[in-house]
């Protein structure tokens, strides 16, 4: 698991007998990092810079950090392909005519670059790799799927979609933060529905590998479990401050949560009727 503080990235082994955390990278100017992302093979951590127009690609084998750039301001959206071959960055570039938002696809072995230009300033919030050489992008003006083979895109929605999102193992189903509430997408059917998870008080969310439930970390320390099969909501209580990170563990039987109170908790997936109600 990778975590961030002001100017620092840390990596922690939480499943060993003695949990071990160590500093992974310190920002040269102690600036703020955007939330880091990783490839499924565990080769890299990628995190955007809040002001310098670049992202930091940090190899986990101890080799030298690389800088992926091409933007003018912050780089709020980053993604790594599951095979650790491609990185995607989202930001804004004044070098384009006219100046526009930009998605830059970086081939990490050859440094080949592919640029996908938005029509104007759309403030890209989130990026995710999909199968068949496609990338999903969220912004204040909607949700798009870009085809990297053709540089073309499909608009799924024109309402605001934000930066918190998660997929099931097949990459068919998506949960994503929107101002109206967390939205559950079926990308095969192109359908959506809003879930009873309030956006303004949520810090993070994840989707089960089989798309059977969603978990969300909340500002008050609650971890909310929402069954997509029954509609039941369970509250996992124990954190004293905001539950800033949540993750469904491989296999879908355990849930991990991390809080700004300095604790990490491991939960069994709830069974039966909810134990707590509001």
Coordinates of C-alpha atoms in Angstrom, one line a residue:
X1 CA 0.0 0.0 0.0
X2 CA 1.3 3.5 -0.8
X3 CA 0.3 6.6 1.2
X4 CA 1.1 10.2 0.9
X5 CA 1.8 13.0 3.3
X6 CA 2.8 16.6 2.6
X7 CA 5.8 16.2 0.3
X8 CA 6.3 12.5 1.0
X9 CA 5.2 9.2 -0.4
X10 CA 5.4 6.1 1.9
X11 CA 5.1 2.4 1.1
X12 CA 3.9 -0.1 3.7
X13 CA 3.8 -3.9 4.0
X14 CA 0.7 -4.3 6.1
X15 CA 0.3 -8.1 5.8
X16 CA 3.6 -9.2 7.3
X17 CA 3.8 -10.3 10.9
X18 CA 5.3 -7.0 11.8
X19 CA 3.8 -4.2 9.6
X20 CA 6.7 -2.2 8.0
X21 CA 6.5 1.3 6.5
X22 CA 9.3 3.2 4.8
X23 CA 9.6 6.5 2.9
X24 CA 9.4 5.8 -0.8
X25 CA 10.0 9.3 -2.3
X26 CA 10.4 12.9 -1.0
X27 CA 9.2 15.7 -3.3
X28 CA 12.3 17.9 -4.2
X29 CA 10.4 21.0 -3.2
X30 CA 8.1 19.4 -0.6
X31 CA 5.0 20.1 -2.7
X32 CA 1.8 18.2 -2.4
X33 CA 1.3 14.9 -4.3
X34 CA -1.9 13.9 -5.9
X35 CA -3.2 10.4 -4.7
X36 CA -0.7 7.8 -6.1
X37 CA -1.7 4.9 -8.4
X38 CA 0.1 1.6 -9.1
X39 CA 0.1 -1.1 -11.7
X40 CA -1.2 -4.6 -10.8
X41 CA 2.2 -6.1 -11.2
X42 CA 3.7 -3.9 -8.6
X43 CA 6.4 -2.4 -10.7
X44 CA 5.6 1.4 -10.3
X45 CA 4.0 4.0 -8.2
X46 CA 2.8 7.1 -10.3
X47 CA 1.7 10.4 -8.7
X48 CA 1.0 13.8 -10.2
X49 CA 2.4 17.1 -9.0
X50 CA 0.1 19.8 -7.8
X51 CA 1.9 22.7 -9.5
X52 CA 5.0 21.7 -11.6
X53 CA 3.2 20.2 -14.7
X54 CA 4.6 16.7 -14.3
X55 CA 4.2 13.3 -12.7
X56 CA 6.6 11.1 -10.8
X57 CA 7.1 7.5 -11.9
X58 CA 8.7 5.7 -9.0
X59 CA 10.1 2.2 -9.7
X60 CA 9.6 -0.2 -6.7
X61 CA 12.8 -2.0 -7.5
X62 CA 14.8 0.9 -6.2
X63 CA 15.9 2.3 -9.6
X64 CA 15.8 6.0 -10.4
X65 CA 12.6 8.0 -10.4
X66 CA 11.5 9.3 -13.8
X67 CA 9.6 12.5 -14.5
X68 CA 6.8 12.5 -17.1
X69 CA 5.9 16.0 -18.2
X70 CA 4.3 18.1 -20.9
X71 CA 1.9 20.2 -18.9
X72 CA 1.8 23.7 -17.5
X73 CA 0.2 23.4 -14.1
X74 CA -1.0 20.5 -12.0
X75 CA -1.4 16.9 -13.1
X76 CA -4.4 15.7 -11.1
X77 CA -5.1 12.5 -13.1
X78 CA -2.8 9.6 -13.6
X79 CA -3.1 5.9 -14.4
X80 CA -0.9 2.9 -15.1
X81 CA -1.9 0.0 -17.4
X82 CA -2.2 -3.4 -15.7
X83 CA 0.9 -4.7 -17.6
X84 CA 3.0 -1.7 -16.5
X85 CA 3.7 -0.8 -20.1
X86 CA 1.7 2.5 -20.4
X87 CA 1.2 5.6 -18.2
X88 CA -1.6 8.1 -18.7
X89 CA -1.5 11.7 -17.4
X90 CA -4.2 14.3 -17.5
X91 CA -3.7 18.1 -17.3
X92 CA -3.6 21.4 -19.2
X93 CA -1.2 22.7 -21.8
X94 CA -0.8 26.3 -23.0
X95 CA 1.5 25.0 -25.8
X96 CA -1.6 23.7 -27.8
X97 CA -3.4 26.0 -30.2
X98 CA -5.8 26.8 -28.7
X99 CA -4.7 26.0 -25.1
X100 CA -6.6 22.9 -24.1
X101 CA -6.8 20.0 -21.6
X102 CA -4.6 17.1 -22.6
X103 CA -4.3 13.4 -22.0
X104 CA -0.7 12.2 -22.6
X105 CA -0.1 8.4 -23.0
X106 CA 3.5 7.4 -22.3
X107 CA 5.0 4.1 -23.5
X108 CA 7.4 3.4 -20.7
X109 CA 9.8 1.2 -22.5
X110 CA 10.3 3.4 -25.6
X111 CA 9.2 6.8 -24.3
X112 CA 6.9 7.1 -27.3
X113 CA 4.1 9.7 -26.6
X114 CA 0.5 9.8 -27.8
X115 CA -1.5 13.0 -27.1
X116 CA -5.3 13.1 -26.8
X117 CA -6.5 16.7 -27.0
X118 CA -9.8 17.8 -25.4
X119 CA -11.7 20.6 -27.1
X120 CA -11.0 23.4 -24.6
X121 CA -10.5 23.3 -20.8
X122 CA -12.3 20.4 -19.2
X123 CA -10.2 19.9 -16.0
X124 CA -9.6 16.2 -16.3
X125 CA -10.2 14.6 -12.9
X126 CA -9.6 10.9 -13.4
X127 CA -8.1 8.3 -15.8
X128 CA -8.4 4.5 -16.0
X129 CA -7.1 2.0 -18.6
X130 CA -9.7 -0.3 -20.1
X131 CA -9.3 -3.4 -22.2
X132 CA -8.7 -3.2 -26.0
X133 CA -6.4 -0.1 -25.8
X134 CA -9.0 2.3 -24.4
X135 CA -8.9 4.9 -21.6
X136 CA -11.7 6.2 -19.5
X137 CA -11.5 9.9 -18.6
X138 CA -13.6 11.8 -16.1
X139 CA -14.0 15.6 -15.9
X140 CA -16.3 18.4 -14.8
X141 CA -18.0 18.2 -18.2
X142 CA -18.6 14.4 -18.4
X143 CA -17.3 10.9 -18.9
X144 CA -15.5 9.8 -22.1
X145 CA -13.9 6.6 -23.4
X146 CA -11.0 7.3 -25.7
X147 CA -9.8 4.7 -28.3
X148 CA -6.0 4.8 -28.4
X149 CA -6.0 3.1 -31.8
X150 CA -8.0 5.9 -33.5
X151 CA -7.6 8.9 -31.2
X152 CA -11.4 9.1 -31.2
X153 CA -13.7 9.2 -28.2
X154 CA -17.3 8.3 -27.1
X155 CA -19.1 10.6 -24.7
X156 CA -20.9 8.5 -22.0
X157 CA -22.2 11.4 -20.0
X158 CA -22.1 15.2 -20.0
X159 CA -22.7 15.7 -16.3
X160 CA -19.7 16.1 -13.9
X161 CA -17.7 13.0 -12.9
X162 CA -14.9 13.4 -10.4
X163 CA -11.6 11.7 -9.6
X164 CA -12.6 8.8 -7.2
X165 CA -13.4 5.7 -9.2
X166 CA -13.0 1.9 -9.1
X167 CA -13.7 -1.1 -11.3
X168 CA -14.6 -4.7 -10.9
X169 CA -12.1 -7.4 -12.1
X170 CA -13.7 -7.5 -15.6
X171 CA -13.5 -3.7 -16.1
X172 CA -17.2 -3.8 -17.1
X173 CA -18.6 -2.1 -14.0
X174 CA -17.5 1.2 -12.6
X175 CA -18.3 3.1 -9.4
X176 CA -17.4 6.8 -9.6
X177 CA -17.9 10.0 -7.5
X178 CA -20.3 12.6 -8.9
X179 CA -21.9 15.7 -7.3
X180 CA -25.2 13.8 -7.3
X181 CA -23.7 10.9 -5.4
X182 CA -21.7 7.8 -6.1
X183 CA -22.7 6.4 -9.5
X184 CA -22.7 2.7 -10.6
X185 CA -22.0 2.3 -14.3
X186 CA -22.5 -0.8 -16.5
X187 CA -20.1 0.1 -19.4
X188 CA -21.3 -2.8 -21.5
X189 CA -25.0 -1.7 -21.4
X190 CA -24.1 2.1 -21.1
X191 CA -26.4 2.4 -18.1
X192 CA -26.0 4.2 -14.8
X193 CA -27.7 4.5 -11.4
X194 CA -26.9 6.7 -8.4
X195 CA -26.2 4.9 -5.1
X196 CA -27.0 6.2 -1.5
X197 CA -23.5 7.3 -0.8
X198 CA -23.2 11.0 -0.2
X199 CA -20.4 12.6 -2.2
X200 CA -19.5 15.6 -0.1
X201 CA -18.5 13.5 3.0
X202 CA -16.7 10.7 1.1
X203 CA -12.9 10.3 1.0
X204 CA -12.5 7.1 -1.0
X205 CA -14.3 4.1 -2.5
X206 CA -13.7 0.7 -4.0
X207 CA -15.7 -2.0 -5.9
X208 CA -15.7 -5.7 -5.2
X209 CA -14.0 -7.9 -7.9
X210 CA -17.3 -9.5 -8.7
X211 CA -19.2 -6.1 -8.6
X212 CA -21.4 -7.4 -5.7
X213 CA -20.7 -4.5 -3.3
X214 CA -19.2 -1.1 -2.9
X215 CA -17.2 0.2 0.1
X216 CA -16.7 3.9 0.9
X217 CA -14.5 5.7 3.5
X218 CA -16.3 8.7 5.1
X219 CA -15.3 11.9 6.7
X220 CA -16.6 10.8 10.1
X221 CA -14.5 7.6 10.2
X222 CA -17.2 5.2 9.0
X223 CA -16.6 2.6 6.4
X224 CA -19.9 2.1 4.5
X225 CA -20.6 -1.2 2.9
X226 CA -23.3 -1.2 0.2
X227 CA -24.6 -4.5 -1.3
X228 CA -25.4 -4.0 -5.0
X229 CA -27.4 -7.3 -4.8
X230 CA -29.7 -6.6 -1.8
X231 CA -29.4 -2.8 -1.4
X232 CA -28.4 -3.3 2.3
X233 CA -26.0 -0.8 3.9
X234 CA -23.6 -1.9 6.7
X235 CA -21.6 0.6 8.8
X236 CA -18.1 -0.6 9.8
X237 CA -17.2 1.5 12.9
X238 CA -13.9 1.9 14.6
X239 CA -11.9 4.7 13.0
X240 CA -11.8 7.9 15.1
X241 CA -11.1 10.2 12.1
X242 CA -11.7 10.2 8.4
X243 CA -11.4 6.9 6.6
X244 CA -9.2 8.2 3.9
X245 CA -8.5 4.9 2.1
X246 CA -10.5 1.8 1.5
X247 CA -9.7 -1.3 -0.6
X248 CA -11.4 -4.7 -1.2
X249 CA -8.7 -7.3 -0.9
X250 CA -8.1 -9.9 -3.6
X251 CA -10.8 -12.6 -3.5
X252 CA -13.4 -10.1 -2.2
X253 CA -13.6 -11.6 1.3
X254 CA -11.8 -8.8 3.2
X255 CA -11.9 -5.0 3.3
X256 CA -8.9 -2.9 4.3
X257 CA -9.4 0.7 5.5
X258 CA -6.9 3.4 6.5
X259 CA -7.6 6.5 8.5
X260 CA -5.9 9.8 9.2
X261 CA -6.0 8.8 12.9
X262 CA -3.0 6.6 11.9
X263 CA -4.7 3.2 12.0
X264 CA -5.3 0.5 9.4
X265 CA -8.1 -2.0 9.9
X266 CA -8.9 -5.3 8.2
X267 CA -12.6 -6.2 8.1
X268 CA -14.5 -9.3 7.1
X269 CA -17.1 -8.7 4.4
X270 CA -20.5 -8.2 6.3
X271 CA -23.0 -11.0 6.2
X272 CA -26.7 -11.1 7.1
X273 CA -28.7 -8.0 8.2
X274 CA -27.0 -4.8 9.1
X275 CA -26.0 -4.4 12.8
X276 CA -26.2 -0.6 12.8
X277 CA -28.8 1.8 11.5
X278 CA -29.0 5.6 11.4

